[in-house]
Amino acid sequence: MSRVALSVAGLRYTYPDGREALRGIDLEVGVGQKVAILGPNGAGKTTLALHLNGIHEALAGTVTVGSLELRPESVGEIRRRVGLVFQDPDDQLFMPTVAADVAFGPANLGLVGEELEARVAEALAAVEALSLADRAPHHLSGGERRRVAIATVLAMRPDLLVLDEPTSGLDPAGRRELIATLQSLEMTQLVVTHDLPFALELCDRALILDGGVVVANGQTQKLLSNPDLLAAHRLEMPFGFVGFG
Amino acid sequence: MHAPDGFLNVGTALATGALSAGTIGAALRQSGQTLRDKQIPLAGLAAAFIFAAQMFNFPVAAGTTGHLIGGALAAVLLGPTVGALVVTVVVIVQALAFADGGLTALGYNILNMAIVPAFGGYAVFRLFRRLLPRSAGGVVGAMGLAGLISVVLSAAAFSIEWLFGATAPVPFDTVFGAMVAVHSLIGIGEGVISALVIGAVLAVRPDLVVGASDLDRTQLADRRPAKIRVFAIAALLVTLFVAAVVSQFAAEAPDGLERVALDTGISGAGDSPLSSGPFADYATAGIDNERLSLAIAGVAGSLVTLAVGFGLFAAARGARRGDRSVA
Amino acid sequence: MGAGHAHALYVHEHSAIHNMAPEVKLVATFLFVIAVAVTPRQAIWAFAVYASLLALITLVSRVKPGFLVVRLAAVVPFVLFALLIPFVAGGETVEVLGLTVSREGLWGAWNVLAKATLGAGASILLAATTEISEMLRGMSILKVPPALTAIAMFMVRYLVLVSGELARMRTAMTARGYDPRWLWQAKPLAASAGALFIRSYERGERVHAAMVARGFTGEMPDLGGRRGSRSDWIRAAGLVAVAVTVASFALVFS
Ligand SMILES: Nc1ncnc2c1ncn2[C@@H]1O[C@H](COP(=O)(O)OP(=O)(O)O)[C@@H](O)[C@H]1O
Ligand SMILES: [Mg+2]
C-alpha cells in the first residue's frame, strides 16, 4: 500500500432513535485499491458509506480522504473527492433526463456551458451510456440505471468511488456489464455488497462488517474460503460456486 | 373539483388569482429557508404522494367509490404552509400537464383545493386537538373532523365565489345548498380516510406527523379510540342534519327546479337592491329571500375566512417558534 | 371528479409546435385562454374562430384529433352540470324539443360549455406537445418561484414510482381476497396509503442525501437549455393576435 486514499478511525454513529449503527470502525484503503465491504443486512454498511461523504455526522472518530480530514469546513471538497453511488438508482436519478442528472453534480461545482457538457459526455462515455443522454431515468432498464447512476458521480471526477450494493436488482447480463465497467475504472473503489462472487471478481481485498464493527479484514479469496467465518456473519457463497481455483 | 375555464366570470378569476398568488407568495417567503434545503425533495415526494392519493379510490357504499382531495391531510402531515404549497403544486401540474382544471380557473382552483382545505382544515384540526385528549387517538379524531369540515369549507368557498362570479342564472342559495349538502356527504369519506391514514403513519413514524409534533412518547402510544368513536358518530349525525337542513333550504327556495316547473315569470333583476354592487346579477337574481341568502353567504364567508385566517396565523406562529415544517 | 391518470398527455412527435420553446407556448396558451374567457357568450362566431385556431394548431402539431376529443372527456362532469343549468335556472323560459327551459339558463350552459371545451382543448394541446420537464423549465424562465418548480420537478419524477407502489399494494391486497365495498372496510386500504406516505417521505430523505452527496447546497443549478427564439415568439404572437383581435371585436360589438 503506497499512498492512502481513505482512512477511517474510531468511527461511531447512533441514529436519532437510539440505534447504535457504527461502534468504532477502523479501516484504510490505498490509492487504486478496490476493496469490498461485506456484511449481512443491518450490519451498518450503508451507514458507513454515508459517513464517507459527510452526509451523516459522526458521533466520534475521523474520516480522512487523501490527506484531507472530514470537517464541517472541508465537507464540500470531500463530497467532490468521494463519489457515492446509492443503493437504489431511483434515489440518485432525480432529474428529468439522464444528461441533466449527470450535469447536476458538476453544475453544483460551478461548471457551466461547454465545459459542463464535455464533463457530462466524458462521464457517460466512461460507463458506455452516451446514447442514453436524453432519456428519462424512469424509462431505463435496471442495468442502464445503475451505469448512469455511476456516471452522475464520475462527472465530479472523484478520487474515491463508493458503491452501495451495486448489483442489487440486476439481471446476470446487467451484472456482467457492471463488473466490466467497474474494472475499467482505475480509481480507488469501495464496494459495499453481500454478493460474494461479485466481490471476489472485482476486489482483491475485503472487510467483513457486522454489528457496526469490522470483524475481518484480508484477501477476499481467503475470507470467502472460510465457511465458518461466513456462516458466523450470515454470509453465503451461492450453492455449487466454483470460483476458487 | 377541478373547475374548467369560464366557470366563474373573469373578475372573480382575477380576484381569486391575486388572492391565491398572494397567499402562496407569503407561504413561500415564510417557509423560505427550510424549503431551500431538505424540504424541496421531501415536499416533491409529498406532492407525488398527494397526487397518487387523489387517484386512490376508496369504497363508499355498496361498491361505489370516492377519492381523496387531501388538502387537510397534507396540512396535518406536513404543516399548513408546506401542505398548502404541496397541494398548490399538484393543482398547477394537473392543469398544465394533465389539462385537469382550466388555466384561467387556476386562481379559484388553488384557493378551493389547496389554500382553503389546507389552512382551514388545519385550523379545524387545531381546534379539535384542544377539545380531544392529548393522545394519538385525539390526533386521529381531530384529523377526521378536519378532513370532513375542510371539504365543506371548500364547497362554501366555491359558493361564495359563485355569488361574485356566477356565469349562469343559478342563484346563490341553490348553489350553496347543493354544494354544501353534497360535500357534507363527500366529506365523511374524506374525514374517515384522512383519519385512518394519519393513524397508520402515527403507528409507525409519529415523528413525520407535524400536527402531532407536540406529543411525547407516552401520549403517542395512547391510541384509545373509545371516546373518539362517540365523538365521531356525533359529528356524523350533526353533518347529516346540516346537510339535510341546508339542502332543504335550497329546495325551498322557489327559484330552484320548482320555479321552472311552475313557470312563474319573474320581474327583472334590475329592481333588486342586490343587483348592484360586487355581486353577480345571476347569483342574486330572483332570490326571494335576499336577506336570508346574503346572511347565509355572510356567515359562511366569515367562517371560511376565519378558519383560513386562523390556519395562516397558526402556521406563522409555528414558524416563529421554529417548528419544523417538514423534516 | 378530475384526477385519474398518472401519465401526462404528452404525445411524442416532431412538429413545429413540439419544437417551440416551452415558455413561448405557456404564454401563448394563457393569452389564448384568457381571450376565450373574456369573450361575451353571444359572440358565437368568435368561439367558432377560436375552435378553428385550435383545429389549425392540432393539424400542425400532428396530434390526432381523436386523441384531443377523448381527452376532452375530462370536462364531462362540468358538461353535465352545464346541461342541468337550463332546468334549474330562473327567468324567461323557452320551449326546446318539447321541454320548458330557462332562456338565460341555455345561454349560461352554452357559456360554460364553450369556454370549458376551448380552454381544455388549448390545455390538452399544450400538454400534448410539451414534455412536463420542458413545461417546468418554461415556468422557471417565466420567473415562477424556483421552489414551486423544483417541488413540481420532484413530484413529476417520482409520481410514476409512487403511484406504481400504490397500485402494487392494492394488487397484493386484492390477491388475498380483499374487496371492500363499504367505507368502514377501508381501513387496510388507508393503512396502505399511510405506508405509502412513509415510503415516499423516506425516499425524499434518500434523494436529499443523494443530492447533498453531489454538492447540493439548497439552490437547484441552472442547467440552461434552449430559450425561445425570435421566430418562436413571432409565430406565437401571430396566433395570439388573432385570438385577441377576435375577443376585442366581440367585446366591442356585443
Ligand atoms: N434512518 C435510520 N434511523 C434509524 N435506524 C436506522 C436508520 N437507517 C438504518 N438504521 C439502522 O442502523 C443499522 C444499520 O443499517 P444500515 O447501515 O442500513 O445496514 P446495511 O446497509 O448494512 O444493511 C440497522 O440496524 C438499521 O435498522
Ligand atoms: Mg444497506
PDB file of C-alpha atoms in Angstrom, chain B residues 18-145:
ATOM      1  CA  ALA B  18     -54.477  37.521  -6.923  1.00  0.00           C
ATOM      2  CA  LEU B  19     -55.591  36.124  -3.575  1.00  0.00           C
ATOM      3  CA  SER B  20     -54.038  32.728  -4.280  1.00  0.00           C
ATOM      4  CA  ALA B  21     -50.814  34.200  -5.653  1.00  0.00           C
ATOM      5  CA  GLY B  22     -50.521  36.450  -2.602  1.00  0.00           C
ATOM      6  CA  THR B  23     -51.101  33.626  -0.141  1.00  0.00           C
ATOM      7  CA  ILE B  24     -48.723  31.268  -1.918  1.00  0.00           C
ATOM      8  CA  GLY B  25     -46.125  34.021  -2.142  1.00  0.00           C
ATOM      9  CA  ALA B  26     -46.419  34.597   1.596  1.00  0.00           C
ATOM     10  CA  ALA B  27     -46.239  30.852   2.243  1.00  0.00           C
ATOM     11  CA  LEU B  28     -43.083  30.626   0.125  1.00  0.00           C
ATOM     12  CA  ARG B  29     -41.466  33.504   1.970  1.00  0.00           C
ATOM     13  CA  GLN B  30     -42.430  32.042   5.307  1.00  0.00           C
ATOM     14  CA  SER B  31     -41.025  28.620   4.559  1.00  0.00           C
ATOM     15  CA  GLY B  32     -38.085  30.199   2.705  1.00  0.00           C
ATOM     16  CA  GLN B  33     -35.018  28.867   4.440  1.00  0.00           C
ATOM     17  CA  THR B  34     -36.437  25.495   5.469  1.00  0.00           C
ATOM     18  CA  LEU B  35     -37.736  24.929   1.969  1.00  0.00           C
ATOM     19  CA  ARG B  36     -34.370  25.674   0.442  1.00  0.00           C
ATOM     20  CA  ASP B  37     -32.643  22.694   1.797  1.00  0.00           C
ATOM     21  CA  LYS B  38     -34.000  19.312   2.668  1.00  0.00           C
ATOM     22  CA  GLN B  39     -37.598  20.324   2.210  1.00  0.00           C
ATOM     23  CA  ILE B  40     -37.606  20.576  -1.553  1.00  0.00           C
ATOM     24  CA  PRO B  41     -37.158  16.893  -2.420  1.00  0.00           C
ATOM     25  CA  LEU B  42     -39.315  15.958   0.572  1.00  0.00           C
ATOM     26  CA  ALA B  43     -42.066  18.336  -0.486  1.00  0.00           C
ATOM     27  CA  GLY B  44     -41.792  16.967  -4.028  1.00  0.00           C
ATOM     28  CA  LEU B  45     -42.220  13.401  -2.825  1.00  0.00           C
ATOM     29  CA  ALA B  46     -45.097  14.509  -0.604  1.00  0.00           C
ATOM     30  CA  ALA B  47     -46.692  16.119  -3.651  1.00  0.00           C
ATOM     31  CA  ALA B  48     -46.312  12.854  -5.564  1.00  0.00           C
ATOM     32  CA  PHE B  49     -47.988  11.143  -2.618  1.00  0.00           C
ATOM     33  CA  ILE B  50     -50.912  13.594  -2.595  1.00  0.00           C
ATOM     34  CA  PHE B  51     -51.267  13.243  -6.350  1.00  0.00           C
ATOM     35  CA  ALA B  52     -51.337   9.465  -6.009  1.00  0.00           C
ATOM     36  CA  ALA B  53     -53.722   9.729  -3.048  1.00  0.00           C
ATOM     37  CA  GLN B  54     -56.115  11.720  -5.204  1.00  0.00           C
ATOM     38  CA  MET B  55     -56.234   8.805  -7.619  1.00  0.00           C
ATOM     39  CA  PHE B  56     -56.832   6.498  -4.722  1.00  0.00           C
ATOM     40  CA  ASN B  57     -60.362   5.153  -4.872  1.00  0.00           C
ATOM     41  CA  PHE B  58     -61.852   4.110  -1.578  1.00  0.00           C
ATOM     42  CA  PRO B  59     -65.136   2.248  -1.173  1.00  0.00           C
ATOM     43  CA  VAL B  60     -68.085   4.363  -0.087  1.00  0.00           C
ATOM     44  CA  ALA B  61     -71.200   2.242  -0.148  1.00  0.00           C
ATOM     45  CA  ALA B  62     -72.281  -0.890  -1.985  1.00  0.00           C
ATOM     46  CA  GLY B  63     -69.200  -0.893  -4.157  1.00  0.00           C
ATOM     47  CA  THR B  64     -69.301   2.745  -5.243  1.00  0.00           C
ATOM     48  CA  THR B  65     -66.069   4.646  -4.730  1.00  0.00           C
ATOM     49  CA  GLY B  66     -64.863   8.131  -3.907  1.00  0.00           C
ATOM     50  CA  HIS B  67     -61.431   9.657  -3.846  1.00  0.00           C
ATOM     51  CA  LEU B  68     -59.405  11.862  -1.553  1.00  0.00           C
ATOM     52  CA  ILE B  69     -58.911  15.595  -2.022  1.00  0.00           C
ATOM     53  CA  GLY B  70     -56.103  15.566   0.510  1.00  0.00           C
ATOM     54  CA  GLY B  71     -55.695  19.232   1.466  1.00  0.00           C
ATOM     55  CA  ALA B  72     -56.346  18.776   5.181  1.00  0.00           C
ATOM     56  CA  LEU B  73     -54.349  15.540   5.256  1.00  0.00           C
ATOM     57  CA  ALA B  74     -51.375  17.316   3.664  1.00  0.00           C
ATOM     58  CA  ALA B  75     -51.645  20.144   6.208  1.00  0.00           C
ATOM     59  CA  VAL B  76     -51.645  17.793   9.200  1.00  0.00           C
ATOM     60  CA  LEU B  77     -48.812  15.655   7.800  1.00  0.00           C
ATOM     61  CA  LEU B  78     -46.575  18.487   6.618  1.00  0.00           C
ATOM     62  CA  GLY B  79     -47.805  21.565   8.466  1.00  0.00           C
ATOM     63  CA  PRO B  80     -50.260  24.017   6.887  1.00  0.00           C
ATOM     64  CA  THR B  81     -47.736  26.100   4.953  1.00  0.00           C
ATOM     65  CA  VAL B  82     -45.859  23.301   3.237  1.00  0.00           C
ATOM     66  CA  GLY B  83     -49.128  21.390   2.927  1.00  0.00           C
ATOM     67  CA  ALA B  84     -50.739  24.259   1.034  1.00  0.00           C
ATOM     68  CA  LEU B  85     -47.667  24.647  -1.198  1.00  0.00           C
ATOM     69  CA  VAL B  86     -47.600  20.959  -1.989  1.00  0.00           C
ATOM     70  CA  VAL B  87     -51.272  20.808  -2.954  1.00  0.00           C
ATOM     71  CA  THR B  88     -50.840  24.004  -4.982  1.00  0.00           C
ATOM     72  CA  VAL B  89     -48.098  22.336  -6.986  1.00  0.00           C
ATOM     73  CA  VAL B  90     -50.350  19.339  -7.521  1.00  0.00           C
ATOM     74  CA  VAL B  91     -53.166  21.565  -8.805  1.00  0.00           C
ATOM     75  CA  ILE B  92     -50.832  23.509 -11.122  1.00  0.00           C
ATOM     76  CA  VAL B  93     -49.282  20.386 -12.622  1.00  0.00           C
ATOM     77  CA  GLN B  94     -52.716  18.839 -13.065  1.00  0.00           C
ATOM     78  CA  ALA B  95     -53.806  21.891 -15.030  1.00  0.00           C
ATOM     79  CA  LEU B  96     -50.655  22.160 -17.144  1.00  0.00           C
ATOM     80  CA  ALA B  97     -49.651  18.587 -17.826  1.00  0.00           C
ATOM     81  CA  PHE B  98     -52.972  16.787 -17.489  1.00  0.00           C
ATOM     82  CA  ALA B  99     -55.367  19.520 -18.667  1.00  0.00           C
ATOM     83  CA  ASP B 100     -57.304  18.893 -15.461  1.00  0.00           C
ATOM     84  CA  GLY B 101     -58.895  22.199 -14.489  1.00  0.00           C
ATOM     85  CA  GLY B 102     -58.795  25.364 -16.569  1.00  0.00           C
ATOM     86  CA  LEU B 103     -55.764  27.654 -16.775  1.00  0.00           C
ATOM     87  CA  THR B 104     -57.887  30.749 -16.151  1.00  0.00           C
ATOM     88  CA  ALA B 105     -59.555  28.829 -13.320  1.00  0.00           C
ATOM     89  CA  LEU B 106     -56.222  28.280 -11.509  1.00  0.00           C
ATOM     90  CA  GLY B 107     -56.930  31.149  -9.118  1.00  0.00           C
ATOM     91  CA  TYR B 108     -60.116  29.659  -7.696  1.00  0.00           C
ATOM     92  CA  ASN B 109     -58.996  26.070  -8.069  1.00  0.00           C
ATOM     93  CA  ILE B 110     -55.890  26.741  -5.965  1.00  0.00           C
ATOM     94  CA  LEU B 111     -57.970  28.677  -3.469  1.00  0.00           C
ATOM     95  CA  ASN B 112     -60.630  25.958  -3.146  1.00  0.00           C
ATOM     96  CA  MET B 113     -58.453  22.869  -3.379  1.00  0.00           C
ATOM     97  CA  ALA B 114     -55.205  23.953  -1.740  1.00  0.00           C
ATOM     98  CA  ILE B 115     -55.463  27.087   0.366  1.00  0.00           C
ATOM     99  CA  VAL B 116     -58.898  26.709   1.969  1.00  0.00           C
ATOM    100  CA  PRO B 117     -58.612  22.982   2.795  1.00  0.00           C
ATOM    101  CA  ALA B 118     -55.005  23.238   3.998  1.00  0.00           C
ATOM    102  CA  PHE B 119     -55.247  26.353   6.162  1.00  0.00           C
ATOM    103  CA  GLY B 120     -58.940  25.998   7.008  1.00  0.00           C
ATOM    104  CA  GLY B 121     -58.562  22.277   7.651  1.00  0.00           C
ATOM    105  CA  TYR B 122     -55.528  22.895   9.831  1.00  0.00           C
ATOM    106  CA  ALA B 123     -57.421  25.485  11.877  1.00  0.00           C
ATOM    107  CA  VAL B 124     -60.230  22.994  12.457  1.00  0.00           C
ATOM    108  CA  PHE B 125     -57.637  20.383  13.341  1.00  0.00           C
ATOM    109  CA  ARG B 126     -56.066  22.655  15.989  1.00  0.00           C
ATOM    110  CA  LEU B 127     -59.491  23.439  17.392  1.00  0.00           C
ATOM    111  CA  PHE B 128     -60.435  19.796  17.834  1.00  0.00           C
ATOM    112  CA  ARG B 129     -56.971  18.966  19.165  1.00  0.00           C
ATOM    113  CA  ARG B 130     -57.848  21.280  22.053  1.00  0.00           C
ATOM    114  CA  LEU B 131     -61.160  19.545  22.680  1.00  0.00           C
ATOM    115  CA  LEU B 132     -59.892  15.989  22.342  1.00  0.00           C
ATOM    116  CA  PRO B 133     -57.427  14.176  24.614  1.00  0.00           C
ATOM    117  CA  ARG B 134     -53.714  14.801  24.050  1.00  0.00           C
ATOM    118  CA  SER B 135     -53.003  11.402  22.547  1.00  0.00           C
ATOM    119  CA  ALA B 136     -52.545   9.648  19.223  1.00  0.00           C
ATOM    120  CA  GLY B 137     -56.247   8.858  19.364  1.00  0.00           C
ATOM    121  CA  GLY B 138     -57.001  12.563  19.766  1.00  0.00           C
ATOM    122  CA  VAL B 139     -54.902  13.415  16.726  1.00  0.00           C
ATOM    123  CA  VAL B 140     -56.710  10.799  14.655  1.00  0.00           C
ATOM    124  CA  GLY B 141     -60.126  12.115  15.741  1.00  0.00           C
ATOM    125  CA  ALA B 142     -59.178  15.724  15.055  1.00  0.00           C
ATOM    126  CA  MET B 143     -57.879  14.716  11.624  1.00  0.00           C
ATOM    127  CA  GLY B 144     -61.160  13.030  10.777  1.00  0.00           C
ATOM    128  CA  LEU B 145     -63.203  16.084  11.680  1.00  0.00           C
TER     129      LEU B 145
END
